[in-house]
Backbone as a ProteinNet text record, in pm:
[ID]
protein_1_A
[PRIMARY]
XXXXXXXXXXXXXXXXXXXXXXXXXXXXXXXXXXXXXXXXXXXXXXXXXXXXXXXXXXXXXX
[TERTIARY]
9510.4	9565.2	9459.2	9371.2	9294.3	9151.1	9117.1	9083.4	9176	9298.5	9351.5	9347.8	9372.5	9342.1	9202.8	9120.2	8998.5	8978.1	8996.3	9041.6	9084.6	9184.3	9279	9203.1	9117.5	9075.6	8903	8857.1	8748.4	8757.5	8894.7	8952.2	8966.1	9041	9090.3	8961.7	8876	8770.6	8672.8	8637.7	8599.3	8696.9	8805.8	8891	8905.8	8866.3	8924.1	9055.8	9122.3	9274.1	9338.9	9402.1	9400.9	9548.3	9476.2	9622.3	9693.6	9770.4	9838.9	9907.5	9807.5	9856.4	9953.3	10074	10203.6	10200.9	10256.9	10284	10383.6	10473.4	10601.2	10652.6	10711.8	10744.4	10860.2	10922.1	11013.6	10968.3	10832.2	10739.5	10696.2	10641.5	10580.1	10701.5	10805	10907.8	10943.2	10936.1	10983.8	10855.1	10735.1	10599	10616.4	10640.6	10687.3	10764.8	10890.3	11000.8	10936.5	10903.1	10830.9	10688.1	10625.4	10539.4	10571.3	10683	10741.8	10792.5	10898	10948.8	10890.5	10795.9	10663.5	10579	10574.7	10508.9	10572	10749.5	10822.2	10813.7	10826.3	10880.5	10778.2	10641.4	10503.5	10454.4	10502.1	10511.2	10606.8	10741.2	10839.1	10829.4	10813.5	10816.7	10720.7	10557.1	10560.8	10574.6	10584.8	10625.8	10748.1	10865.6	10968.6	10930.2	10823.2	10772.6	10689.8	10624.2	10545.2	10673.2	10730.6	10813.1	10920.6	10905.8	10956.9	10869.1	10702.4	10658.9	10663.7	10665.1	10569	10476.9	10456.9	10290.8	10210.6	10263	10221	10144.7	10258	10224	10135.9	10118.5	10035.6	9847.3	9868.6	9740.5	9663.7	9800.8	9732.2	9690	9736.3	9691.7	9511.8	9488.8	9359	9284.8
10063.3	9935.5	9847.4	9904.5	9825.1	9773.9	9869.7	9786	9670.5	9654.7	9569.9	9444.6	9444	9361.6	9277.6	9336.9	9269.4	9242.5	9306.2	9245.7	9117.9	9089.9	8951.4	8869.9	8904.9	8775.8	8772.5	8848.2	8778.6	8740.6	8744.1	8720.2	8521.2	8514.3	8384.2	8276.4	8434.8	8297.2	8247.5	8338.1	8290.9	8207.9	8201	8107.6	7962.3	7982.3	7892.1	7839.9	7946.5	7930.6	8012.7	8029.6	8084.2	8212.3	8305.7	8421.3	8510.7	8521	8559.9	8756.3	8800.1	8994.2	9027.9	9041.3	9120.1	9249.2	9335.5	9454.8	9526.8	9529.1	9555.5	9693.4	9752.1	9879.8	9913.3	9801.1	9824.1	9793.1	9753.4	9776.5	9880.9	9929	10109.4	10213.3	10165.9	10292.4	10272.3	10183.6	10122.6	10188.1	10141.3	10212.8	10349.6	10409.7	10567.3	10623.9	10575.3	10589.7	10586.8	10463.7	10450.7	10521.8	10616.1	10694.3	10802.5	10836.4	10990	11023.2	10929.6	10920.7	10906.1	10837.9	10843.6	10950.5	11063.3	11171.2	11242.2	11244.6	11335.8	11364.3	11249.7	11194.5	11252.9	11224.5	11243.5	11415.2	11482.1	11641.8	11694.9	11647.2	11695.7	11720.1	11575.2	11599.4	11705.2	11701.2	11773.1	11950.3	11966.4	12095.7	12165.5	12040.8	12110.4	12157.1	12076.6	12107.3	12230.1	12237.8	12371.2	12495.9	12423.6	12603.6	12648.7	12545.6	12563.7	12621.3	12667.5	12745	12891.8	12956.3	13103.8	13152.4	13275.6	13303.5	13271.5	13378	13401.2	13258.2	13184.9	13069.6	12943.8	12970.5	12876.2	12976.1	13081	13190.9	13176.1	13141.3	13136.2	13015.3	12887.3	12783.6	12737.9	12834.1	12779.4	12879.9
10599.2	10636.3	10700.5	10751.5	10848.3	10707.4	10590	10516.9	10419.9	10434	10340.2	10462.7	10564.3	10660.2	10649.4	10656.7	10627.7	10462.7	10405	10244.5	10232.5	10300.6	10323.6	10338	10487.4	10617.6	10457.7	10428	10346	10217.3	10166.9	10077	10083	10150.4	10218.3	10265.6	10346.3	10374.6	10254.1	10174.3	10044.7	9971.5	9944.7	9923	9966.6	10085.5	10190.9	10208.6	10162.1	10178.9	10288	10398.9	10488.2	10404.5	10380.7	10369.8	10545.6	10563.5	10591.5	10560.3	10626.5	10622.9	10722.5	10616.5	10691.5	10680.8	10775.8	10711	10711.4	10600.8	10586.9	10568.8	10676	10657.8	10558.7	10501.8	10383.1	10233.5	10218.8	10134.8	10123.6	10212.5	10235	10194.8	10235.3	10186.3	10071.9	9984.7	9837.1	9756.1	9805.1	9729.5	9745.8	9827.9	9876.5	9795	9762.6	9690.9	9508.4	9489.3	9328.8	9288.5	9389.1	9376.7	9319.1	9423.2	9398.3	9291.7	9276.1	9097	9010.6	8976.7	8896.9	8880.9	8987.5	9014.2	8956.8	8995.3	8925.4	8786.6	8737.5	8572.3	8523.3	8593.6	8499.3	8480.9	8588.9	8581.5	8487.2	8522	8468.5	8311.5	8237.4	8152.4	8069.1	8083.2	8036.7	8114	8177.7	8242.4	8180.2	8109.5	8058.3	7861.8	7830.6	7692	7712.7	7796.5	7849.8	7803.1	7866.3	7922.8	7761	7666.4	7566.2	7479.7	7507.1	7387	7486.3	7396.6	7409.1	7454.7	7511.6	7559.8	7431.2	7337.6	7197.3	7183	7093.7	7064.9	7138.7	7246.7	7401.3	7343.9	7307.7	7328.1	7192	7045.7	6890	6899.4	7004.6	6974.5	6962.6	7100.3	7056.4	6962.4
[MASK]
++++++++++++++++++++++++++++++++++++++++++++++++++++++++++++++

């Protein structure tokens, strides 16, 4: 956090637009939330194609 803070402030001053760094703890739990599920989805799926072959067949493949 303390680099997105300064991200901002030299962001802006190269801009010369003055930004404004909030920091929203109901942002953080929403990014928290859409991480995890994304994490899930991205294991899951293939973990459940995994478990549908064989040793056999996982061992002739290569």
């Amino acid at each position: 956090m303390i680099a997105a803070q300064y991200f901002v402030k030299v962001l802006g001053d190269a801009l010369k637009f003055p930004f404004f760094y909030i920091y929203s703890y109901e942002g953080v739990a929403w990014w928290l939330v859409i991480v995890i599920l994304l994490s899930i989805f991205a294991s899951w799926l293939p973990a459940r194609s995994a478990t549908q072959i064989s040793v056999q067949q996982s061992l002739a493949y290569e």
